[in-house]
Amino acid sequence: MNLYLNQIAAIVWKDFVTELKTRELLSAMFIFALLVILIFIFSINLSIVKASEVGPGILWVAFLFAGTIGLNRSFMLEKENGCLMGLMLVPADRTAIYFGKLISNLIFLSIMELFILPLFMIFFNIDLLSHLGPLLVVVFLGTLGFCALGTLLSSLSSNLKTREIMLPILLYPLLIPIIIGAVRMTGQILDGTELFDMMKWIGLTASFDIIYIGVSIMTIDHILEE
Amino acid sequence: MESLENAIEVRHLRKAFGTLKAVDGIDFELKQGEFLTVFGPNGAGKTTLIKILSGLTQPSSGTAKVAGFDVAEGHPEMRKEIGVISHSTALYADLTPLENLMFFARMHGLEQPEDKALKVIGEVGLSPRRNDRVRTFSRGMLQRLSIARAILHDPAILFLDEPFTGLDLHAANVLKEHLQRLHDSSRTILMTTHDISCGLEMCDKVALQVQGKFAFLENISDVDKDRFESMYFDAVRDNQFAMGISL
């Protein structure tokens, strides 16, 4: 168990050191998410539409699109110079590789989201600070599901020539339950609803998070095999 | 590794991709400390053979035992006993040699990963460049670092897939010396190569793989090197004709 956790930690450490040196992933995700929000802010007349009604959808579109860039890059890093083959040759359970990449992706996406949320608050003139706790719970649940499935599918699509196209085509339809749950909960939180009043949505999103992680554990062995 | 009579034991091994038979009924065994060089034209299935033996791909039929483990079972313990050097370096370009090897040492569960990494970096003569990004390395340096990655966990068996590809004469000689040292330390080595002189010089056994089969397998002491060389060139020429490539 100790070795298993050490292997997961080693993968996360390696991804962090790489990102600290290249600064490719976080900057690309942040700029992309910011651009999505800017495009929407200029195309929506907020004097007609209520910001708390359109804001959640726009926020999650920004997170998803930017996150997809991150996921694509994540396994590309492993494909360069045959590094994935190197990982396959170490005496590690394949799920340790999956969890290492999942945690890296989750942390990188969460950092990007923490930078985007204040900008979203400023552009849409929405007070997020008074709902910060529940909002962070919802963002975490949505991001976890996105990363759980996204990490699995990016490992699958990394073997394809058309990986940049295939990842969103495979990922987005399967993410629908999580996206619906995350957008609905974000909207309700901005309207002042308490977290325990939306346990159905929390249950739905958390259930899909668990399902996606479970499916990944069961299939990652076959997906990583050539 | 436990003392086994055969470090590698391959029986009726086959691997097909659709109708293409990449490995077609290969049988051989290697005792602990033996060095087998496999020659063969492009597309003969040499890389596929190494991939099967290192557990990276499953055979279609037949059995292969490496360090006593059936490769089809994908046992993690088997991966402790093998080191692989392939066409690709399996090194992270934006990390330094020290960071790369520390990472792989941690993945192997080695104690004191930094000390281990520094030791093997020294062994392959890259200590002065240990803190430079791998991206800035020449092909020869990458290959030496690749060897360091492969021997980091002190494996008993090494698989080398065309390790001399892209190396200049000096780098090839340095690599040859490293391989000779590894062989002298009684590691079992299976190497594929197109370099006749290097391949024949270092090995105990030599094989010629053509269209997925071992067309020739002998102890090096029983081999007439000139005759083997001409047989190898014939196999390459015939293979090119078969593939429709004009010489």
Short mmCIF file of C-alpha atoms in Angstrom, two decimals:
data_model
loop_
_atom_site.label_atom_id
_atom_site.label_comp_id
_atom_site.label_asym_id
_atom_site.label_seq_id
_atom_site.Cartn_x
_atom_site.Cartn_y
_atom_site.Cartn_z
CA MET A 1 0.00 0.00 0.00
CA ASN A 2 2.86 2.30 0.89
CA LEU A 3 4.53 1.67 -2.47
CA TYR A 4 1.20 2.22 -4.25
CA LEU A 5 0.75 5.64 -2.59
CA ASN A 6 4.40 6.52 -3.23
CA GLN A 7 3.95 5.74 -6.91
CA ILE A 8 0.87 7.97 -7.10
CA ALA A 9 2.79 10.74 -5.29
CA ALA A 10 5.76 10.30 -7.67
CA ILE A 11 3.54 10.84 -10.72
CA VAL A 12 1.97 13.95 -9.18
CA TRP A 13 5.45 15.25 -8.23
CA LYS A 14 6.75 14.62 -11.76
CA ASP A 15 3.79 16.47 -13.35
CA PHE A 16 4.27 19.39 -10.98
CA VAL A 17 7.99 19.71 -11.61
CA THR A 18 7.33 19.59 -15.37
CA GLU A 19 4.63 22.25 -15.09
CA LEU A 20 6.82 24.48 -12.92
CA LYS A 21 9.48 24.37 -15.62
CA THR A 22 7.31 24.73 -18.71
CA ARG A 23 4.29 26.68 -17.39
CA GLU A 24 2.47 25.47 -20.50
CA LEU A 25 -0.59 23.80 -19.03
CA LEU A 26 -1.85 26.28 -16.44
CA SER A 27 -1.26 29.35 -18.59
CA ALA A 28 -3.00 27.80 -21.62
CA MET A 29 -6.00 26.68 -19.55
CA PHE A 30 -6.29 30.03 -17.77
CA ILE A 31 -6.10 32.12 -20.95
CA PHE A 32 -8.62 29.88 -22.72
CA ALA A 33 -11.11 30.02 -19.83
CA LEU A 34 -10.70 33.79 -19.58
CA LEU A 35 -11.32 34.17 -23.32
CA VAL A 36 -14.51 32.11 -23.13
CA ILE A 37 -15.83 34.31 -20.32
CA LEU A 38 -14.84 37.50 -22.17
CA ILE A 39 -16.58 36.34 -25.37
CA PHE A 40 -19.78 35.67 -23.46
CA ILE A 41 -19.64 38.89 -21.46
CA PHE A 42 -19.47 40.90 -24.69
CA SER A 43 -22.27 38.90 -26.34
CA ILE A 44 -24.76 39.04 -23.46
CA ASN A 45 -26.63 42.13 -22.36
CA LEU A 46 -26.60 41.79 -18.58
CA SER A 47 -29.15 44.59 -18.20
CA ILE A 48 -31.72 42.27 -19.82
CA VAL A 49 -30.56 38.85 -18.63
CA LYS A 50 -30.01 37.99 -14.99
CA ALA A 51 -26.32 37.22 -14.41
CA SER A 52 -27.06 34.43 -11.93
CA GLU A 53 -29.15 32.66 -14.61
CA VAL A 54 -26.64 32.68 -17.47
CA GLY A 55 -23.48 32.86 -15.36
CA PRO A 56 -23.34 29.21 -14.15
CA GLY A 57 -23.59 27.83 -17.69
CA ILE A 58 -20.89 30.17 -18.95
CA LEU A 59 -18.65 29.38 -15.99
CA TRP A 60 -18.89 25.63 -16.59
CA VAL A 61 -18.41 25.98 -20.36
CA ALA A 62 -15.19 27.88 -19.58
CA PHE A 63 -14.06 25.21 -17.09
CA LEU A 64 -14.87 22.35 -19.48
CA PHE A 65 -13.26 23.80 -22.58
CA ALA A 66 -10.14 24.89 -20.71
CA GLY A 67 -10.04 21.58 -18.86
CA THR A 68 -10.15 19.66 -22.13
CA ILE A 69 -6.96 21.44 -23.20
CA GLY A 70 -5.39 20.32 -19.94
CA LEU A 71 -6.52 16.71 -20.37
CA ASN A 72 -5.23 16.54 -23.92
CA ARG A 73 -1.85 17.82 -22.78
CA SER A 74 -1.75 15.54 -19.76
CA PHE A 75 -1.36 12.23 -21.61
CA MET A 76 0.51 13.82 -24.52
CA LEU A 77 3.28 14.43 -22.00
CA GLU A 78 3.37 10.68 -21.37
CA LYS A 79 3.37 9.81 -25.07
CA GLU A 80 6.37 12.02 -25.86
CA ASN A 81 9.56 9.94 -26.12
CA GLY A 82 7.61 6.82 -25.16
CA CYS A 83 7.34 7.83 -21.49
CA LEU A 84 4.09 5.89 -21.13
CA MET A 85 6.00 2.77 -22.14
CA GLY A 86 8.52 3.61 -19.39
CA LEU A 87 5.64 3.86 -16.92
CA MET A 88 4.22 0.54 -18.11
CA LEU A 89 7.58 -1.12 -17.41
CA VAL A 90 7.74 -0.15 -13.74
CA PRO A 91 6.28 -2.59 -11.19
CA ALA A 92 3.24 -0.39 -10.62
CA ASP A 93 -0.41 -1.28 -10.70
CA ARG A 94 -2.01 0.48 -13.69
CA THR A 95 -4.53 2.10 -11.36
CA ALA A 96 -1.64 3.89 -9.60
CA ILE A 97 -0.80 5.51 -12.94
CA TYR A 98 -4.47 6.46 -13.38
CA PHE A 99 -4.80 7.94 -9.91
CA GLY A 100 -1.50 9.82 -10.26
CA LYS A 101 -2.69 11.45 -13.48
CA LEU A 102 -6.19 12.01 -12.06
CA ILE A 103 -4.82 13.86 -9.02
CA SER A 104 -2.46 15.94 -11.17
CA ASN A 105 -5.30 16.92 -13.50
CA LEU A 106 -7.60 17.67 -10.57
CA ILE A 107 -5.04 19.94 -8.92
CA PHE A 108 -4.17 21.80 -12.14
CA LEU A 109 -7.82 22.33 -13.01
CA SER A 110 -8.63 23.46 -9.46
CA ILE A 111 -5.81 26.02 -9.56
CA MET A 112 -7.12 27.36 -12.88
CA GLU A 113 -10.65 27.53 -11.46
CA LEU A 114 -9.46 29.42 -8.38
CA PHE A 115 -8.00 32.08 -10.67
CA ILE A 116 -11.07 32.22 -12.90
CA LEU A 117 -13.69 32.51 -10.15
CA PRO A 118 -12.69 36.04 -8.99
CA LEU A 119 -12.62 37.24 -12.61
CA PHE A 120 -16.05 35.69 -13.19
CA MET A 121 -17.28 37.50 -10.08
CA ILE A 122 -15.97 40.84 -11.37
CA PHE A 123 -17.20 40.49 -14.98
CA PHE A 124 -20.68 39.26 -14.05
CA ASN A 125 -20.94 41.44 -10.97
CA ILE A 126 -22.00 38.48 -8.84
CA ASP A 127 -21.16 38.21 -5.15
CA LEU A 128 -19.48 34.83 -4.87
CA LEU A 129 -17.84 35.50 -1.51
CA SER A 130 -21.04 35.05 0.47
CA HIS A 131 -21.56 31.62 -1.16
CA LEU A 132 -17.91 30.62 -1.36
CA GLY A 133 -18.06 27.44 0.76
CA PRO A 134 -20.98 25.74 -1.04
CA LEU A 135 -19.69 26.96 -4.40
CA LEU A 136 -16.29 25.36 -3.82
CA VAL A 137 -18.00 22.07 -2.89
CA VAL A 138 -19.97 22.13 -6.15
CA VAL A 139 -16.93 23.11 -8.22
CA PHE A 140 -14.98 20.27 -6.61
CA LEU A 141 -17.69 17.68 -7.31
CA GLY A 142 -18.03 18.77 -10.94
CA THR A 143 -14.28 18.97 -11.50
CA LEU A 144 -13.72 15.55 -9.91
CA GLY A 145 -16.19 13.90 -12.29
CA PHE A 146 -14.73 15.75 -15.25
CA CYS A 147 -11.18 14.68 -14.32
CA ALA A 148 -12.16 11.09 -13.46
CA LEU A 149 -13.70 10.46 -16.85
CA GLY A 150 -11.39 12.83 -18.72
CA THR A 151 -8.23 11.14 -17.45
CA LEU A 152 -9.54 7.75 -18.57
CA LEU A 153 -10.60 8.99 -22.00
CA SER A 154 -7.45 11.03 -22.57
CA SER A 155 -5.40 7.88 -21.95
CA LEU A 156 -7.59 6.15 -24.54
CA SER A 157 -7.50 8.93 -27.11
CA SER A 158 -3.77 9.55 -26.70
CA ASN A 159 -3.18 6.51 -28.93
CA LEU A 160 -5.29 7.99 -31.72
CA LYS A 161 -4.08 10.27 -34.49
CA THR A 162 -7.15 12.46 -34.09
CA ARG A 163 -6.83 12.68 -30.30
CA GLU A 164 -7.57 16.44 -30.04
CA ILE A 165 -10.90 15.86 -31.80
CA MET A 166 -11.74 12.50 -30.28
CA LEU A 167 -11.38 13.49 -26.62
CA PRO A 168 -14.21 16.07 -26.56
CA ILE A 169 -16.39 13.88 -28.82
CA LEU A 170 -16.06 11.00 -26.36
CA LEU A 171 -16.01 13.07 -23.21
CA TYR A 172 -18.78 15.65 -23.47
CA PRO A 173 -21.77 13.32 -24.05
CA LEU A 174 -20.75 11.15 -21.10
CA LEU A 175 -20.33 14.22 -18.90
CA ILE A 176 -23.88 15.46 -19.41
CA PRO A 177 -25.22 14.26 -16.01
CA ILE A 178 -22.35 15.92 -14.16
CA ILE A 179 -22.61 19.14 -16.16
CA ILE A 180 -26.36 19.38 -15.61
CA GLY A 181 -25.86 18.79 -11.89
CA ALA A 182 -22.98 21.25 -11.58
CA VAL A 183 -24.72 24.04 -13.55
CA ARG A 184 -28.01 23.60 -11.66
CA MET A 185 -26.27 23.60 -8.28
CA THR A 186 -24.13 26.63 -9.15
CA GLY A 187 -27.27 28.52 -10.24
CA GLN A 188 -29.11 27.61 -7.05
CA ILE A 189 -26.13 28.61 -4.90
CA LEU A 190 -25.97 32.02 -6.62
CA ASP A 191 -29.70 32.38 -5.90
CA GLY A 192 -28.98 31.81 -2.22
CA THR A 193 -30.13 28.17 -1.85
CA GLU A 194 -28.39 26.28 0.92
CA LEU A 195 -26.28 23.24 0.08
CA PHE A 196 -28.44 20.79 2.09
CA ASP A 197 -31.50 21.90 0.10
CA MET A 198 -30.05 20.44 -3.07
CA MET A 199 -28.98 17.03 -1.84
CA LYS A 200 -30.59 15.38 -4.90
CA TRP A 201 -28.20 17.17 -7.22
CA ILE A 202 -25.25 16.59 -4.93
CA GLY A 203 -26.16 12.90 -4.77
CA LEU A 204 -26.46 12.70 -8.55
CA THR A 205 -23.12 14.40 -9.19
CA ALA A 206 -21.29 12.48 -6.47
CA SER A 207 -22.78 9.20 -7.75
CA PHE A 208 -21.50 9.84 -11.25
CA ASP A 209 -18.09 10.79 -9.81
CA ILE A 210 -17.97 7.41 -8.08
CA ILE A 211 -19.26 5.56 -11.16
CA TYR A 212 -16.64 7.15 -13.41
CA ILE A 213 -13.82 6.40 -10.98
CA GLY A 214 -15.08 2.82 -10.62
CA VAL A 215 -15.32 2.30 -14.38
CA SER A 216 -11.82 3.75 -14.77
CA ILE A 217 -10.35 1.36 -12.19
CA MET A 218 -11.96 -1.56 -14.01
CA THR A 219 -10.90 -0.56 -17.52
CA ILE A 220 -7.58 1.30 -17.22
CA ASP A 221 -5.59 -1.95 -17.43
CA HIS A 222 -7.03 -2.74 -20.86
CA ILE A 223 -6.85 0.85 -22.09
CA LEU A 224 -3.18 1.24 -21.22
CA GLU A 225 -2.35 -2.12 -22.82
CA GLU A 226 -1.31 -1.73 -26.39
CA MET B 1 16.11 -13.06 -9.24
CA GLU B 2 15.96 -16.63 -8.03
CA SER B 3 18.53 -18.91 -9.59
CA LEU B 4 16.65 -20.25 -12.60
CA GLU B 5 18.15 -22.45 -15.26
CA ASN B 6 16.60 -20.38 -18.01
CA ALA B 7 16.25 -16.63 -17.58
CA ILE B 8 14.10 -16.52 -20.72
CA GLU B 9 12.09 -19.42 -22.11
CA VAL B 10 10.00 -19.00 -25.24
CA ARG B 11 7.79 -21.73 -26.70
CA HIS B 12 5.78 -21.56 -29.97
CA LEU B 13 5.34 -17.81 -29.51
CA ARG B 14 3.00 -16.13 -31.96
CA LYS B 15 1.66 -12.62 -32.35
CA ALA B 16 -0.62 -11.60 -35.18
CA PHE B 17 -2.04 -8.20 -36.06
CA GLY B 18 -5.01 -9.17 -38.22
CA THR B 19 -3.54 -11.24 -41.03
CA LEU B 20 0.01 -10.02 -40.40
CA LYS B 21 2.09 -12.50 -38.41
CA ALA B 22 4.66 -10.36 -36.60
CA VAL B 23 5.95 -13.26 -34.50
CA ASP B 24 5.31 -16.67 -35.97
CA GLY B 25 6.26 -19.64 -33.82
CA ILE B 26 9.48 -18.64 -32.10
CA ASP B 27 11.21 -21.07 -29.71
CA PHE B 28 14.38 -20.39 -27.75
CA GLU B 29 15.79 -20.19 -24.26
CA LEU B 30 18.50 -18.08 -22.69
CA LYS B 31 20.40 -19.09 -19.58
CA GLN B 32 21.23 -16.57 -16.91
CA GLY B 33 24.09 -14.33 -18.09
CA GLU B 34 23.74 -15.21 -21.77
CA PHE B 35 23.65 -12.56 -24.48
CA LEU B 36 21.49 -13.15 -27.56
CA THR B 37 21.67 -10.82 -30.55
CA VAL B 38 18.73 -10.94 -32.94
CA PHE B 39 19.28 -9.65 -36.45
CA GLY B 40 16.60 -9.28 -39.04
CA PRO B 41 15.28 -7.01 -41.77
CA ASN B 42 12.81 -4.24 -41.00
CA GLY B 43 9.37 -5.62 -40.25
CA ALA B 44 10.71 -9.03 -39.22
CA GLY B 45 8.98 -8.74 -35.82
CA LYS B 46 12.02 -8.06 -33.62
CA THR B 47 10.43 -5.14 -31.77
CA THR B 48 7.20 -7.11 -31.32
CA LEU B 49 9.22 -9.97 -29.81
CA ILE B 50 10.79 -7.57 -27.28
CA LYS B 51 7.43 -6.00 -26.52
CA ILE B 52 5.95 -9.43 -25.76
CA LEU B 53 8.90 -10.46 -23.59
CA SER B 54 8.78 -7.21 -21.63
CA GLY B 55 5.03 -7.56 -21.05
CA LEU B 56 4.07 -4.53 -23.13
CA THR B 57 1.90 -6.56 -25.47
CA GLN B 58 0.16 -9.91 -25.19
CA PRO B 59 1.10 -12.87 -27.39
CA SER B 60 -1.63 -14.34 -29.60
CA SER B 61 -0.53 -17.85 -28.63
CA GLY B 62 2.40 -19.76 -27.18
CA THR B 63 4.18 -19.05 -23.93
CA ALA B 64 7.08 -16.90 -22.83
CA LYS B 65 8.61 -17.01 -19.39
CA VAL B 66 10.91 -14.25 -18.25
CA ALA B 67 12.67 -14.62 -14.89
CA GLY B 68 10.26 -17.48 -14.21
CA PHE B 69 7.13 -15.36 -14.79
CA ASP B 70 4.65 -15.95 -17.58
CA VAL B 71 4.66 -12.68 -19.53
CA ALA B 72 0.95 -13.05 -20.37
CA GLU B 73 0.09 -12.65 -16.69
CA GLY B 74 1.67 -9.18 -16.57
CA HIS B 75 3.05 -9.78 -13.10
CA PRO B 76 4.53 -6.59 -11.54
CA GLU B 77 7.27 -8.74 -9.95
CA MET B 78 8.50 -9.62 -13.44
CA ARG B 79 8.95 -5.93 -14.20
CA LYS B 80 11.39 -5.67 -11.28
CA GLU B 81 13.62 -8.17 -13.08
CA ILE B 82 13.74 -6.53 -16.49
CA GLY B 83 15.14 -3.35 -18.01
CA VAL B 84 14.18 -2.20 -21.49
CA ILE B 85 15.94 0.13 -23.90
CA SER B 86 13.87 0.80 -26.99
CA HIS B 87 13.74 3.19 -29.95
CA SER B 88 12.19 5.81 -27.70
CA THR B 89 14.07 6.93 -24.62
CA ALA B 90 11.11 6.93 -22.18
CA LEU B 91 12.56 10.06 -20.60
CA TYR B 92 10.72 13.29 -19.81
CA ALA B 93 12.27 15.99 -22.00
CA ASP B 94 11.64 18.87 -19.60
CA LEU B 95 13.09 17.13 -16.57
CA THR B 96 16.78 16.76 -15.78
CA PRO B 97 18.49 13.34 -15.75
CA LEU B 98 18.46 13.45 -11.95
CA GLU B 99 14.72 14.24 -11.82
CA ASN B 100 13.94 11.60 -14.44
CA LEU B 101 15.84 8.87 -12.65
CA MET B 102 14.56 9.92 -9.21
CA PHE B 103 11.05 9.60 -10.61
CA PHE B 104 11.67 6.11 -12.00
CA ALA B 105 13.48 5.09 -8.79
CA ARG B 106 10.40 6.10 -6.78
CA MET B 107 8.15 4.22 -9.20
CA HIS B 108 10.32 1.14 -8.67
CA GLY B 109 10.02 1.60 -4.92
CA LEU B 110 13.78 1.95 -4.45
CA GLU B 111 15.08 3.32 -1.19
CA GLN B 112 17.12 6.54 -1.33
CA PRO B 113 16.06 7.35 -4.90
CA GLU B 114 18.38 10.35 -5.20
CA ASP B 115 21.47 8.33 -4.25
CA LYS B 116 20.52 5.55 -6.67
CA ALA B 117 19.89 8.06 -9.44
CA LEU B 118 23.21 9.84 -8.87
CA LYS B 119 25.04 6.50 -8.84
CA VAL B 120 23.74 5.33 -12.24
CA ILE B 121 24.15 8.79 -13.75
CA GLY B 122 27.80 8.52 -12.73
CA GLU B 123 28.04 5.03 -14.21
CA VAL B 124 26.96 6.26 -17.65
CA GLY B 125 29.24 9.30 -17.42
CA LEU B 126 26.57 12.00 -17.30
CA SER B 127 27.30 13.48 -13.87
CA PRO B 128 28.38 16.88 -15.25
CA ARG B 129 25.01 17.20 -17.06
CA ARG B 130 22.81 15.80 -14.30
CA ASN B 131 20.98 19.10 -13.78
CA ASP B 132 20.45 20.02 -17.45
CA ARG B 133 17.16 19.42 -19.18
CA VAL B 134 17.06 16.17 -21.13
CA ARG B 135 15.68 18.16 -24.10
CA THR B 136 19.16 19.62 -24.64
CA PHE B 137 20.89 16.21 -24.91
CA SER B 138 22.41 14.63 -28.02
CA ARG B 139 21.18 11.24 -29.25
CA GLY B 140 24.22 9.52 -27.75
CA MET B 141 23.68 11.12 -24.34
CA LEU B 142 20.00 10.22 -24.45
CA GLN B 143 20.88 6.62 -25.17
CA ARG B 144 23.30 6.53 -22.23
CA LEU B 145 20.64 8.04 -19.99
CA SER B 146 18.21 5.48 -21.34
CA ILE B 147 20.61 2.76 -20.20
CA ALA B 148 20.79 4.43 -16.80
CA ARG B 149 16.98 4.32 -16.59
CA ALA B 150 16.95 0.67 -17.60
CA ILE B 151 19.60 -0.47 -15.07
CA LEU B 152 18.47 1.83 -12.23
CA HIS B 153 16.72 -0.99 -10.37
CA ASP B 154 19.53 -3.46 -11.10
CA PRO B 155 17.51 -5.83 -13.30
CA ALA B 156 18.81 -9.30 -14.09
CA ILE B 157 17.52 -9.23 -17.68
CA LEU B 158 17.91 -6.50 -20.29
CA PHE B 159 16.03 -6.09 -23.55
CA LEU B 160 17.70 -3.74 -26.02
CA ASP B 161 15.84 -2.78 -29.18
CA GLU B 162 18.28 -1.42 -31.76
CA PRO B 163 20.29 0.59 -29.22
CA PHE B 164 22.88 1.73 -31.80
CA THR B 165 20.37 3.48 -34.06
CA GLY B 166 21.30 7.11 -34.73
CA LEU B 167 24.59 7.02 -32.83
CA ASP B 168 27.86 8.29 -34.26
CA LEU B 169 30.97 6.12 -34.06
CA HIS B 170 32.15 7.54 -30.74
CA ALA B 171 28.73 7.26 -29.09
CA ALA B 172 28.36 3.72 -30.46
CA ASN B 173 31.72 2.74 -28.97
CA VAL B 174 30.80 4.25 -25.59
CA LEU B 175 27.49 2.37 -25.66
CA LYS B 176 29.27 -0.84 -26.63
CA GLU B 177 31.58 -0.51 -23.62
CA HIS B 178 28.56 -0.01 -21.36
CA LEU B 179 26.85 -3.06 -22.78
CA GLN B 180 30.01 -5.12 -22.39
CA ARG B 181 30.19 -4.11 -18.71
CA LEU B 182 26.54 -5.05 -18.24
CA HIS B 183 27.19 -8.43 -19.87
CA ASP B 184 30.26 -8.96 -17.69
CA SER B 185 28.08 -8.39 -14.62
CA SER B 186 26.24 -11.59 -15.67
CA ARG B 187 23.04 -9.96 -16.83
CA THR B 188 20.99 -11.81 -19.40
CA ILE B 189 20.71 -9.63 -22.49
CA LEU B 190 18.54 -9.87 -25.58
CA MET B 191 19.45 -7.26 -28.18
CA THR B 192 18.08 -6.57 -31.64
CA THR B 193 20.33 -4.67 -34.00
CA HIS B 194 21.33 -4.10 -37.61
CA ASP B 195 24.94 -3.47 -36.63
CA ILE B 196 26.66 -6.70 -37.64
CA SER B 197 30.07 -6.05 -36.06
CA CYS B 198 28.74 -4.84 -32.68
CA GLY B 199 26.03 -7.48 -32.56
CA LEU B 200 28.30 -10.41 -33.31
CA GLU B 201 31.17 -9.17 -31.16
CA MET B 202 29.26 -9.05 -27.91
CA CYS B 203 26.86 -11.98 -28.03
CA ASP B 204 26.93 -15.61 -26.91
CA LYS B 205 24.10 -16.62 -29.24
CA VAL B 206 22.95 -15.15 -32.52
CA ALA B 207 19.59 -15.37 -34.25
CA LEU B 208 18.23 -14.19 -37.58
CA GLN B 209 14.54 -13.33 -37.53
CA VAL B 210 12.75 -13.27 -40.88
CA GLN B 211 9.00 -12.79 -41.31
CA GLY B 212 8.33 -13.49 -37.66
CA LYS B 213 10.38 -16.72 -37.49
CA PHE B 214 13.86 -17.47 -36.27
CA ALA B 215 15.46 -18.60 -39.54
CA PHE B 216 18.75 -19.14 -37.71
CA LEU B 217 19.75 -19.58 -34.07
CA GLU B 218 23.21 -20.76 -33.01
CA ASN B 219 25.89 -20.32 -30.39
CA ILE B 220 28.32 -17.68 -31.62
CA SER B 221 31.21 -20.14 -31.31
CA ASP B 222 29.55 -22.31 -34.00
CA VAL B 223 28.92 -19.43 -36.40
CA ASP B 224 30.99 -18.55 -39.44
CA LYS B 225 30.68 -14.78 -39.22
CA ASP B 226 31.25 -14.11 -42.93
CA ARG B 227 28.65 -16.69 -43.87
CA PHE B 228 26.19 -15.29 -41.35
CA GLU B 229 26.78 -11.79 -42.69
CA SER B 230 26.02 -12.83 -46.25
CA MET B 231 22.94 -14.75 -45.04
CA TYR B 232 21.74 -11.62 -43.23
CA PHE B 233 22.22 -9.43 -46.29
CA ASP B 234 20.35 -11.99 -48.41
CA ALA B 235 17.48 -11.92 -45.91
CA VAL B 236 17.37 -8.12 -46.01
CA ARG B 237 17.43 -8.09 -49.83
CA ASP B 238 14.74 -10.78 -50.12
CA ASN B 239 12.62 -8.91 -47.58
CA GLN B 240 12.90 -5.70 -49.57
CA PHE B 241 11.87 -7.52 -52.75
CA ALA B 242 8.97 -9.08 -50.89
CA MET B 243 7.88 -5.65 -49.68
CA GLY B 244 8.17 -4.23 -53.21
CA ILE B 245 11.10 -1.94 -52.39
CA SER B 246 13.67 -1.77 -55.18
CA LEU B 247 17.30 -1.82 -54.13
#
